[in-house]
């Protein structure tokens, strides 16, 4: 009996199957499995075409680069992530969770660019023009050079581009725009691929920068085919917690600049505002010496940010003490508590509830905050306040050693710039020595305060 041949294959990865399925089992893309007999690629031989003089290949040193310079958008934090500004002909993809503020940010970018005299076309495929106008009036984004259109058809959007002749095009969002040249509903991989490739082709041919909004899936990745991320020049991720006003913009891919820069923003009642110096967002407002607090210097991309870690230790008679954390990794806190019990002499922690939290809603995921967490817990356990002039950063090993962290020099310089004169880092050697040094600094500060009082 002859073996059945593959009758269907995936246009994305080439996976084949004997029957049709809606989702590819190899690349997990929807709507990409088609009949293998269907002609989906180039089947005829291609004849060579002589290029015109304008498109002829030239030595790379003779190619003009003036038109590819960065042009500032008017928002310094956004330009920082892009590498200095928006490049002519660049395709920029901005993704993020629903309600994080993507449309608000792009509307602010459109208004800032329009205020410089450059014409901007904002195409809203999810909201009506009246809704966008209402938000623009609330955020102060009204300008004569900012044009607004509510379209979901790709051909109509291209007609709007021909009529308005903008210098910046914003499409919100690519998953809600459809093309008559592709089958399927808006948002399906074939539609997203067709719409994105057409917009990017127009951007390259006309030197028109295009900002595209993309949806995300439940796990936080960009929705649609992975081809979308390969086609665009810049992929930005807009992050933030709905419970806090802080927002971050990160570059996951950037052909025109670095990918380790982070832009800080704050959602306000008047829209979104950039935060050029976020050093005060993650520190408590009170200057009274309180036990259980310690400042660390965390890295967000290339930026060193001071973050205050707070701890509370309460005695309990429960057989299983509670370990409640907010903004830090629970497993690392449990490891730090074990190291403090075994290596730093705090053997009574097993009989106490431990609460650890960060200030400002920031989340610390790097191991550089281990030493600050340990000092805060030790300070709360001994009920001795750490002086405000002390900052700590370093990774703690199970042997009780303080290990070096990345960009230690940059962290130390930022801490000294902000007035932290005592730095606990890898030079402390061990977590026991670091805790004792912090306690000695606390005693010296208290003695100075008593001397000043008398």
Short mmCIF file of C-alpha atoms in Angstrom, two decimals:
data_model
loop_
_atom_site.label_atom_id
_atom_site.label_comp_id
_atom_site.label_asym_id
_atom_site.label_seq_id
_atom_site.Cartn_x
_atom_site.Cartn_y
_atom_site.Cartn_z
CA UNK A 1 0.00 0.00 0.00
CA UNK A 2 1.43 3.36 -1.05
CA UNK A 3 2.20 5.85 1.71
CA UNK A 4 0.05 8.99 1.67
CA UNK A 5 1.89 12.06 0.44
CA UNK A 6 1.78 15.43 2.20
CA UNK A 7 -1.14 17.38 0.80
CA UNK A 8 -0.77 20.53 2.92
CA UNK A 9 2.18 22.59 4.09
CA UNK A 10 2.88 25.71 6.15
CA UNK A 11 3.90 28.80 4.24
CA UNK A 12 5.88 30.08 7.24
CA UNK A 13 8.16 27.17 8.15
CA UNK A 14 7.47 24.51 5.50
CA UNK A 15 5.92 21.96 7.90
CA UNK A 16 3.78 19.44 6.01
CA UNK A 17 0.78 17.30 6.92
CA UNK A 18 -1.63 14.95 5.17
CA UNK A 19 -4.73 16.89 6.24
CA UNK A 20 -5.58 20.52 6.70
CA UNK A 21 -5.28 22.08 10.16
CA UNK A 22 -5.90 25.61 11.25
CA UNK A 23 -2.68 25.96 13.24
CA UNK A 24 0.81 24.87 12.25
CA UNK A 25 2.20 22.31 14.69
CA UNK A 26 5.77 23.49 14.11
CA UNK A 27 5.72 27.32 14.26
CA UNK A 28 2.31 27.63 16.01
CA UNK A 29 1.00 30.16 13.46
CA UNK A 30 -2.68 30.31 12.57
CA UNK A 31 -3.96 30.27 8.99
CA UNK A 32 -0.63 29.44 7.35
CA UNK A 33 -1.35 25.81 6.33
CA UNK A 34 -2.39 25.72 2.65
CA UNK A 35 -2.76 23.15 -0.09
CA UNK A 36 0.66 21.95 -1.22
CA UNK A 37 -0.50 22.00 -4.83
CA UNK A 38 -1.32 25.71 -4.57
CA UNK A 39 1.31 27.94 -6.12
CA UNK A 40 2.45 30.15 -3.26
CA UNK A 41 5.90 31.13 -4.53
CA UNK A 42 7.75 31.98 -7.73
CA UNK A 43 7.37 29.06 -10.15
CA UNK A 44 8.63 30.65 -13.36
CA UNK A 45 12.20 31.51 -14.17
CA UNK A 46 13.08 35.13 -13.52
CA UNK A 47 14.53 37.18 -16.35
CA UNK A 48 17.31 39.59 -15.52
CA UNK A 49 16.36 43.28 -15.73
CA UNK A 50 18.95 45.99 -16.22
CA UNK A 51 18.66 48.51 -13.36
CA UNK A 52 18.21 52.20 -14.07
CA UNK A 53 20.92 54.73 -13.37
CA UNK A 54 19.20 55.84 -10.19
CA UNK A 55 19.05 52.26 -8.85
CA UNK A 56 22.46 51.10 -10.03
CA UNK A 57 24.84 49.72 -7.41
CA UNK A 58 27.42 52.20 -6.14
CA UNK A 59 30.36 52.02 -3.74
CA UNK A 60 29.11 52.29 -0.18
CA UNK A 61 31.25 55.36 0.51
CA UNK A 62 29.43 57.25 -2.26
CA UNK A 63 25.96 56.64 -0.84
CA UNK A 64 24.47 59.81 0.64
CA UNK A 65 23.66 59.49 4.34
CA UNK A 66 22.20 62.93 5.00
CA UNK A 67 18.64 61.73 4.47
CA UNK A 68 19.02 58.96 7.05
CA UNK A 69 19.93 61.21 9.97
CA UNK A 70 17.89 61.07 13.16
CA UNK A 71 15.27 63.79 13.49
CA UNK A 72 14.09 64.44 17.06
CA UNK A 73 10.44 63.76 17.78
CA UNK A 74 10.25 66.34 20.57
CA UNK A 75 10.08 63.72 23.34
CA UNK A 76 13.55 63.16 24.73
CA UNK A 77 12.83 59.82 26.39
CA UNK A 78 11.34 58.40 23.17
CA UNK A 79 14.28 59.69 21.15
CA UNK A 80 16.66 58.08 23.65
CA UNK A 81 15.17 54.66 22.90
CA UNK A 82 15.19 55.22 19.13
CA UNK A 83 18.84 56.21 19.15
CA UNK A 84 18.42 59.96 18.76
CA UNK A 85 15.18 60.40 16.86
CA UNK A 86 13.11 59.13 13.95
CA UNK A 87 14.95 58.19 10.76
CA UNK A 88 13.38 58.97 7.38
CA UNK A 89 11.87 55.85 5.84
CA UNK A 90 12.07 53.90 9.10
CA UNK A 91 9.34 51.42 10.06
CA UNK A 92 8.84 51.44 13.84
CA UNK A 93 6.64 48.88 15.61
CA UNK A 94 5.30 49.76 19.06
CA UNK A 95 3.67 46.98 21.06
CA UNK A 96 2.25 46.75 24.55
CA UNK A 97 -0.55 45.50 26.75
CA UNK A 98 -4.07 46.86 26.19
CA UNK A 99 -4.62 50.11 28.08
CA UNK A 100 -0.94 50.74 28.82
CA UNK A 101 -1.00 54.04 26.86
CA UNK A 102 0.31 53.28 23.36
CA UNK A 103 -2.21 55.53 21.60
CA UNK A 104 -1.64 58.31 24.13
CA UNK A 105 2.11 58.17 23.61
CA UNK A 106 1.88 58.19 19.81
CA UNK A 107 -0.65 61.02 19.84
CA UNK A 108 1.81 63.03 21.93
CA UNK A 109 4.60 62.15 19.49
CA UNK A 110 2.39 63.26 16.58
CA UNK A 111 1.64 66.59 18.28
CA UNK A 112 5.32 67.26 19.08
CA UNK A 113 6.40 66.51 15.51
CA UNK A 114 3.56 68.65 14.10
CA UNK A 115 4.61 71.55 16.33
CA UNK A 116 7.95 71.64 14.47
CA UNK A 117 6.17 72.34 11.16
CA UNK A 118 6.20 68.79 9.80
CA UNK A 119 2.88 67.37 8.65
CA UNK A 120 1.70 64.23 10.45
CA UNK A 121 -1.07 61.80 9.46
CA UNK A 122 -2.56 59.83 12.36
CA UNK A 123 -4.70 56.91 11.11
CA UNK A 124 -6.92 55.45 13.83
CA UNK A 125 -8.36 52.07 12.90
CA UNK A 126 -9.74 51.38 16.37
CA UNK A 127 -11.33 54.68 17.40
CA UNK A 128 -13.43 57.27 15.64
CA UNK A 129 -12.07 60.69 14.85
CA UNK A 130 -14.31 62.22 17.52
CA UNK A 131 -12.85 59.94 20.20
CA UNK A 132 -9.29 60.75 19.20
CA UNK A 133 -10.14 64.46 19.07
CA UNK A 134 -11.52 64.26 22.60
CA UNK A 135 -8.33 62.69 23.91
CA UNK A 136 -6.19 65.17 22.00
CA UNK A 137 -8.08 68.05 23.56
CA UNK A 138 -7.54 66.61 27.02
CA UNK A 139 -3.81 66.06 26.51
CA UNK A 140 -3.18 69.29 24.60
CA UNK A 141 -2.23 67.54 21.36
CA UNK A 142 -4.13 69.84 18.98
CA UNK A 143 -2.12 71.30 16.10
CA UNK A 144 -2.86 72.50 12.60
CA UNK A 145 -0.28 70.19 10.98
CA UNK A 146 -1.71 67.08 12.66
CA UNK A 147 -4.19 65.34 10.34
CA UNK A 148 -6.54 62.66 11.61
CA UNK A 149 -8.32 59.86 9.74
CA UNK A 150 -10.33 56.83 10.88
CA UNK A 151 -9.79 54.11 8.25
CA UNK A 152 -9.57 50.33 8.28
CA UNK A 153 -8.99 49.75 4.55
CA UNK A 154 -5.38 49.72 3.37
CA UNK A 155 -6.15 51.19 -0.05
CA UNK A 156 -7.98 54.12 1.54
CA UNK A 157 -5.06 54.73 3.90
CA UNK A 158 -2.68 54.89 0.93
CA UNK A 159 -5.05 57.36 -0.71
CA UNK A 160 -4.97 59.48 2.44
CA UNK A 161 -1.17 59.43 2.30
CA UNK A 162 -1.22 60.63 -1.32
CA UNK A 163 -3.67 63.41 -0.50
CA UNK A 164 -2.15 64.67 2.77
CA UNK A 165 1.53 64.09 1.85
CA UNK A 166 2.68 63.72 5.47
CA UNK A 167 6.23 63.58 6.79
CA UNK A 168 5.23 61.07 9.48
CA UNK A 169 2.57 58.33 9.31
CA UNK A 170 1.09 56.67 12.39
CA UNK A 171 -1.17 53.61 12.03
CA UNK A 172 -3.07 52.44 15.11
CA UNK A 173 -3.16 49.48 14.79
CA UNK A 174 -1.91 47.05 12.14
CA UNK A 175 -4.18 44.23 13.40
CA UNK A 176 -7.35 46.22 12.58
CA UNK A 177 -6.40 47.21 9.01
CA UNK A 178 -7.33 44.90 6.12
CA UNK A 179 -6.34 44.65 2.47
CA UNK A 180 -8.55 43.51 -0.40
CA UNK A 181 -5.56 41.69 -1.92
CA UNK A 182 -5.51 39.15 0.90
CA UNK A 183 -8.20 36.79 2.13
CA UNK A 184 -9.25 36.51 5.74
CA UNK A 185 -10.42 38.80 8.48
CA UNK A 186 -8.35 41.69 9.87
CA UNK A 187 -5.76 40.47 12.34
CA UNK A 188 -5.09 37.13 10.69
CA UNK A 189 -1.46 36.39 9.76
CA UNK A 190 -2.04 36.78 6.03
CA UNK A 191 -3.72 40.17 6.50
CA UNK A 192 -1.13 41.44 8.97
CA UNK A 193 1.66 40.34 6.61
CA UNK A 194 0.09 42.08 3.60
CA UNK A 195 -0.71 45.32 5.44
CA UNK A 196 2.68 45.56 7.14
CA UNK A 197 4.68 44.78 4.00
CA UNK A 198 2.74 47.38 2.00
CA UNK A 199 3.20 50.10 4.61
CA UNK A 200 6.91 49.32 4.89
CA UNK A 201 7.32 49.37 1.11
CA UNK A 202 5.66 52.80 0.96
CA UNK A 203 7.93 54.01 3.77
CA UNK A 204 11.08 52.93 1.96
CA UNK A 205 10.04 54.26 -1.44
CA UNK A 206 8.98 57.70 -0.19
CA UNK A 207 11.35 58.14 2.74
CA UNK A 208 8.29 58.38 4.98
CA UNK A 209 8.76 57.19 8.57
CA UNK A 210 5.91 54.96 9.73
CA UNK A 211 4.94 54.23 13.33
CA UNK A 212 2.85 51.06 13.61
CA UNK A 213 0.99 49.89 16.71
CA UNK A 214 0.94 46.12 17.27
CA UNK A 215 -1.14 44.05 19.65
CA UNK A 216 0.33 41.45 21.99
CA UNK A 217 -0.75 37.94 22.88
CA UNK A 218 -1.58 36.61 26.34
CA UNK A 219 2.04 35.75 27.03
CA UNK A 220 3.18 39.27 26.10
CA UNK A 221 4.72 38.54 22.68
CA UNK A 222 3.80 40.51 19.58
CA UNK A 223 0.69 39.13 17.89
CA UNK A 224 0.81 38.07 14.25
CA UNK A 225 3.53 36.35 12.22
CA UNK A 226 7.14 36.69 13.30
CA UNK A 227 7.77 38.07 9.83
CA UNK A 228 6.37 41.36 11.14
CA UNK A 229 9.29 41.80 13.53
CA UNK A 230 11.80 40.96 10.79
CA UNK A 231 10.34 43.47 8.33
CA UNK A 232 10.37 46.56 10.56
CA UNK A 233 13.49 48.49 11.49
CA UNK A 234 12.69 49.15 15.15
CA UNK A 235 10.65 47.10 17.62
CA UNK A 236 9.69 48.94 20.83
CA UNK A 237 7.93 47.44 23.84
CA UNK A 238 5.74 49.72 25.96
CA UNK A 239 5.60 48.31 29.48
CA UNK A 240 3.83 49.34 32.64
CA UNK A 241 1.59 48.24 35.47
CA UNK A 242 -1.98 49.48 35.50
CA UNK A 243 -1.75 49.95 39.25
CA UNK A 244 1.06 52.49 38.92
CA UNK A 245 1.61 55.52 36.69
CA UNK A 246 5.15 54.56 35.66
CA UNK A 247 5.74 53.40 32.08
CA UNK A 248 8.88 52.13 30.31
CA UNK A 249 9.70 52.01 26.60
CA UNK A 250 12.35 49.48 25.61
CA UNK A 251 13.87 48.75 22.19
CA UNK A 252 13.88 45.03 21.41
CA UNK A 253 15.35 45.66 17.95
CA UNK A 254 16.91 48.80 16.53
CA UNK A 255 18.77 49.10 13.24
CA UNK A 256 19.65 52.74 13.92
CA UNK A 257 20.79 52.70 17.53
CA UNK A 258 21.37 50.68 20.71
CA UNK A 259 18.86 48.24 22.17
CA UNK A 260 19.76 48.73 25.84
CA UNK A 261 18.23 52.18 26.34
CA UNK A 262 15.06 52.69 28.38
CA UNK A 263 12.65 55.61 28.28
CA UNK A 264 10.72 56.53 31.43
CA UNK A 265 7.24 58.04 31.32
CA UNK A 266 4.49 58.80 33.80
CA UNK A 267 0.76 58.67 33.09
CA UNK A 268 -0.99 61.77 34.39
CA UNK A 269 -4.47 63.21 34.13
CA UNK A 270 -3.28 65.39 31.24
CA UNK A 271 -1.78 62.52 29.26
CA UNK A 272 1.71 61.07 29.36
CA UNK A 273 4.77 62.96 30.60
CA UNK A 274 8.41 62.01 30.19
CA UNK A 275 10.55 61.56 33.27
CA UNK A 276 14.13 62.55 32.38
CA UNK A 277 15.39 62.01 35.95
CA UNK A 278 13.40 59.23 37.66
CA UNK A 279 15.70 59.09 40.69
CA UNK A 280 13.01 60.37 43.05
CA UNK A 281 10.21 58.03 41.94
CA UNK A 282 11.47 54.97 43.80
CA UNK A 283 12.50 56.60 47.09
CA UNK A 284 10.28 57.29 50.08
CA UNK A 285 9.41 60.91 50.73
CA UNK A 286 10.13 60.81 54.45
CA UNK A 287 13.65 61.59 55.68
CA UNK A 288 13.08 60.16 59.16
CA UNK A 289 15.40 57.29 60.01
CA UNK A 290 13.32 54.09 60.01
CA UNK A 291 14.62 50.58 60.43
CA UNK A 292 14.16 48.12 57.60
CA UNK A 293 15.04 50.36 54.64
CA UNK A 294 18.01 50.33 52.29
CA UNK A 295 18.69 51.93 48.90
CA UNK A 296 20.08 50.00 45.96
CA UNK A 297 21.07 51.13 42.47
CA UNK A 298 19.30 49.11 39.78
CA UNK A 299 19.99 49.14 36.06
CA UNK A 300 17.23 49.71 33.51
CA UNK A 301 19.03 49.39 30.21
CA UNK A 302 21.85 51.91 30.45
CA UNK A 303 20.21 53.92 33.22
CA UNK A 304 21.15 53.55 36.84
CA UNK A 305 18.12 54.16 39.07
CA UNK A 306 18.14 54.35 42.88
CA UNK A 307 15.42 52.13 44.36
CA UNK A 308 14.51 51.87 48.00
CA UNK A 309 13.89 48.39 49.43
CA UNK A 310 11.76 48.15 52.57
CA UNK A 311 11.52 45.19 54.95
CA UNK A 312 9.40 44.43 58.00
CA UNK A 313 10.15 41.60 60.43
CA UNK A 314 7.44 40.62 62.92
CA UNK A 315 7.56 37.81 65.45
CA UNK A 316 5.00 35.03 65.00
CA UNK A 317 3.89 31.86 66.75
CA UNK A 318 2.67 30.21 63.58
CA UNK A 319 4.45 26.97 62.61
CA UNK A 320 5.14 28.34 59.14
CA UNK A 321 6.33 31.99 59.15
CA UNK A 322 5.00 34.12 56.31
CA UNK A 323 7.20 35.43 53.50
CA UNK A 324 5.34 38.19 51.64
CA UNK A 325 7.13 40.12 48.89
CA UNK A 326 6.14 42.83 46.44
CA UNK A 327 8.34 43.96 43.56
CA UNK A 328 11.11 41.39 44.13
CA UNK A 329 11.58 37.71 43.33
CA UNK A 330 10.13 35.53 46.14
CA UNK A 331 12.66 32.73 45.55
CA UNK A 332 15.61 35.11 45.87
CA UNK A 333 14.19 36.60 49.07
CA UNK A 334 13.82 33.10 50.52
CA UNK A 335 17.43 32.35 49.57
CA UNK A 336 18.66 35.62 51.13
CA UNK A 337 16.81 34.85 54.38
CA UNK A 338 18.46 31.41 54.49
CA UNK A 339 21.90 32.95 53.90
CA UNK A 340 21.31 35.52 56.65
CA UNK A 341 20.34 32.77 59.09
CA UNK A 342 23.30 30.55 58.26
CA UNK A 343 26.07 33.00 57.32
CA UNK A 344 25.23 36.30 59.06
CA UNK A 345 24.15 35.05 62.50
CA UNK A 346 20.47 36.09 62.27
CA UNK A 347 19.22 32.73 63.52
CA UNK A 348 15.90 34.08 64.81
CA UNK A 349 14.53 34.85 61.34
CA UNK A 350 12.89 31.41 61.24
CA UNK A 351 10.56 32.56 64.03
CA UNK A 352 9.49 35.80 62.33
CA UNK A 353 7.26 36.86 59.45
CA UNK A 354 9.23 38.74 56.79
CA UNK A 355 7.69 41.31 54.46
CA UNK A 356 9.77 42.83 51.64
CA UNK A 357 8.63 45.50 49.18
CA UNK A 358 9.95 48.16 46.83
CA UNK A 359 8.90 51.81 46.68
CA UNK A 360 7.09 53.22 43.65
CA UNK A 361 5.87 49.94 42.20
CA UNK A 362 9.17 49.13 40.46
CA UNK A 363 10.09 45.46 40.06
CA UNK A 364 13.65 44.31 40.78
CA UNK A 365 14.54 41.19 38.83
CA UNK A 366 18.34 41.44 38.73
CA UNK A 367 20.58 39.85 41.40
CA UNK A 368 22.28 43.19 42.05
CA UNK A 369 19.58 44.03 44.60
CA UNK A 370 20.42 41.04 46.84
CA UNK A 371 22.71 42.97 49.18
CA UNK A 372 20.19 45.80 49.71
CA UNK A 373 17.46 43.26 50.51
CA UNK A 374 19.75 41.54 53.02
CA UNK A 375 20.68 44.83 54.71
CA UNK A 376 17.02 45.90 54.89
CA UNK A 377 15.98 42.58 56.49
CA UNK A 378 18.89 42.73 58.96
CA UNK A 379 18.02 46.33 59.81
CA UNK A 380 14.40 45.39 60.48
CA UNK A 381 15.42 42.35 62.51
CA UNK A 382 17.75 44.37 64.75
CA UNK A 383 15.48 47.43 64.69
CA UNK A 384 18.36 49.72 63.77
CA UNK A 385 17.92 52.24 61.00
CA UNK A 386 20.37 52.38 58.12
CA UNK A 387 21.59 55.93 57.41
CA UNK A 388 20.19 57.72 54.39
CA UNK A 389 23.69 58.17 52.97
CA UNK A 390 24.19 54.41 52.48
CA UNK A 391 23.53 52.49 49.26
CA UNK A 392 24.16 48.79 48.63
CA UNK A 393 24.32 46.64 45.51
CA UNK A 394 25.78 43.20 44.95
CA UNK A 395 24.83 39.58 44.35
CA UNK A 396 24.80 37.19 47.32
CA UNK A 397 25.91 33.60 46.87
CA UNK A 398 24.87 30.63 49.00
CA UNK A 399 28.32 30.72 50.58
CA UNK A 400 27.60 34.19 51.94
CA UNK A 401 29.92 35.98 49.52
CA UNK A 402 29.12 39.29 47.85
CA UNK A 403 29.72 38.84 44.14
CA UNK A 404 30.27 41.66 41.61
CA UNK A 405 27.47 42.86 39.37
CA UNK A 406 27.42 44.40 35.91
CA UNK A 407 28.19 48.12 35.52
CA UNK A 408 29.34 48.43 39.14
CA UNK A 409 31.29 51.60 38.37
CA UNK A 410 28.27 53.25 36.79
CA UNK A 411 26.11 52.31 39.78
CA UNK A 412 28.64 53.74 42.19
CA UNK A 413 28.98 56.99 40.25
CA UNK A 414 25.21 57.44 40.15
CA UNK A 415 24.94 56.76 43.88
CA UNK A 416 27.64 59.32 44.68
CA UNK A 417 26.02 61.85 42.37
CA UNK A 418 22.81 61.55 44.36
CA UNK A 419 24.60 62.05 47.69
CA UNK A 420 25.19 58.48 48.92
CA UNK A 421 28.60 58.67 50.56
CA UNK A 422 28.73 55.11 51.95
CA UNK A 423 28.68 52.37 49.28
CA UNK A 424 28.34 48.67 50.12
CA UNK A 425 29.43 46.53 47.19
CA UNK A 426 31.74 43.63 46.38
CA UNK A 427 34.51 45.19 48.50
CA UNK A 428 32.57 44.15 51.62
CA UNK A 429 33.58 40.55 50.89
CA UNK A 430 30.76 38.74 52.68
CA UNK A 431 27.17 39.40 53.60
CA UNK A 432 28.08 39.18 57.31
CA UNK A 433 30.70 41.92 56.93
CA UNK A 434 28.31 44.06 54.87
CA UNK A 435 25.55 43.78 57.50
CA UNK A 436 27.93 44.62 60.34
CA UNK A 437 29.30 47.58 58.40
CA UNK A 438 25.77 48.88 57.82
CA UNK A 439 24.98 48.50 61.53
CA UNK A 440 28.18 50.35 62.47
CA UNK A 441 27.25 53.16 60.10
CA UNK A 442 23.85 53.27 61.78
CA UNK A 443 25.49 53.59 65.20
CA UNK A 444 27.80 56.36 64.01
CA UNK A 445 24.90 58.29 62.52
CA UNK A 446 22.89 57.96 65.73
CA UNK A 447 25.84 59.18 67.80
CA UNK A 448 26.26 62.21 65.55
CA UNK A 449 22.56 63.01 65.90
CA UNK A 450 22.76 62.77 69.70
CA UNK A 451 25.84 64.99 69.75
CA UNK A 452 24.07 67.55 67.58
CA UNK A 453 21.03 67.49 69.88
CA UNK A 454 23.17 68.29 72.95
#
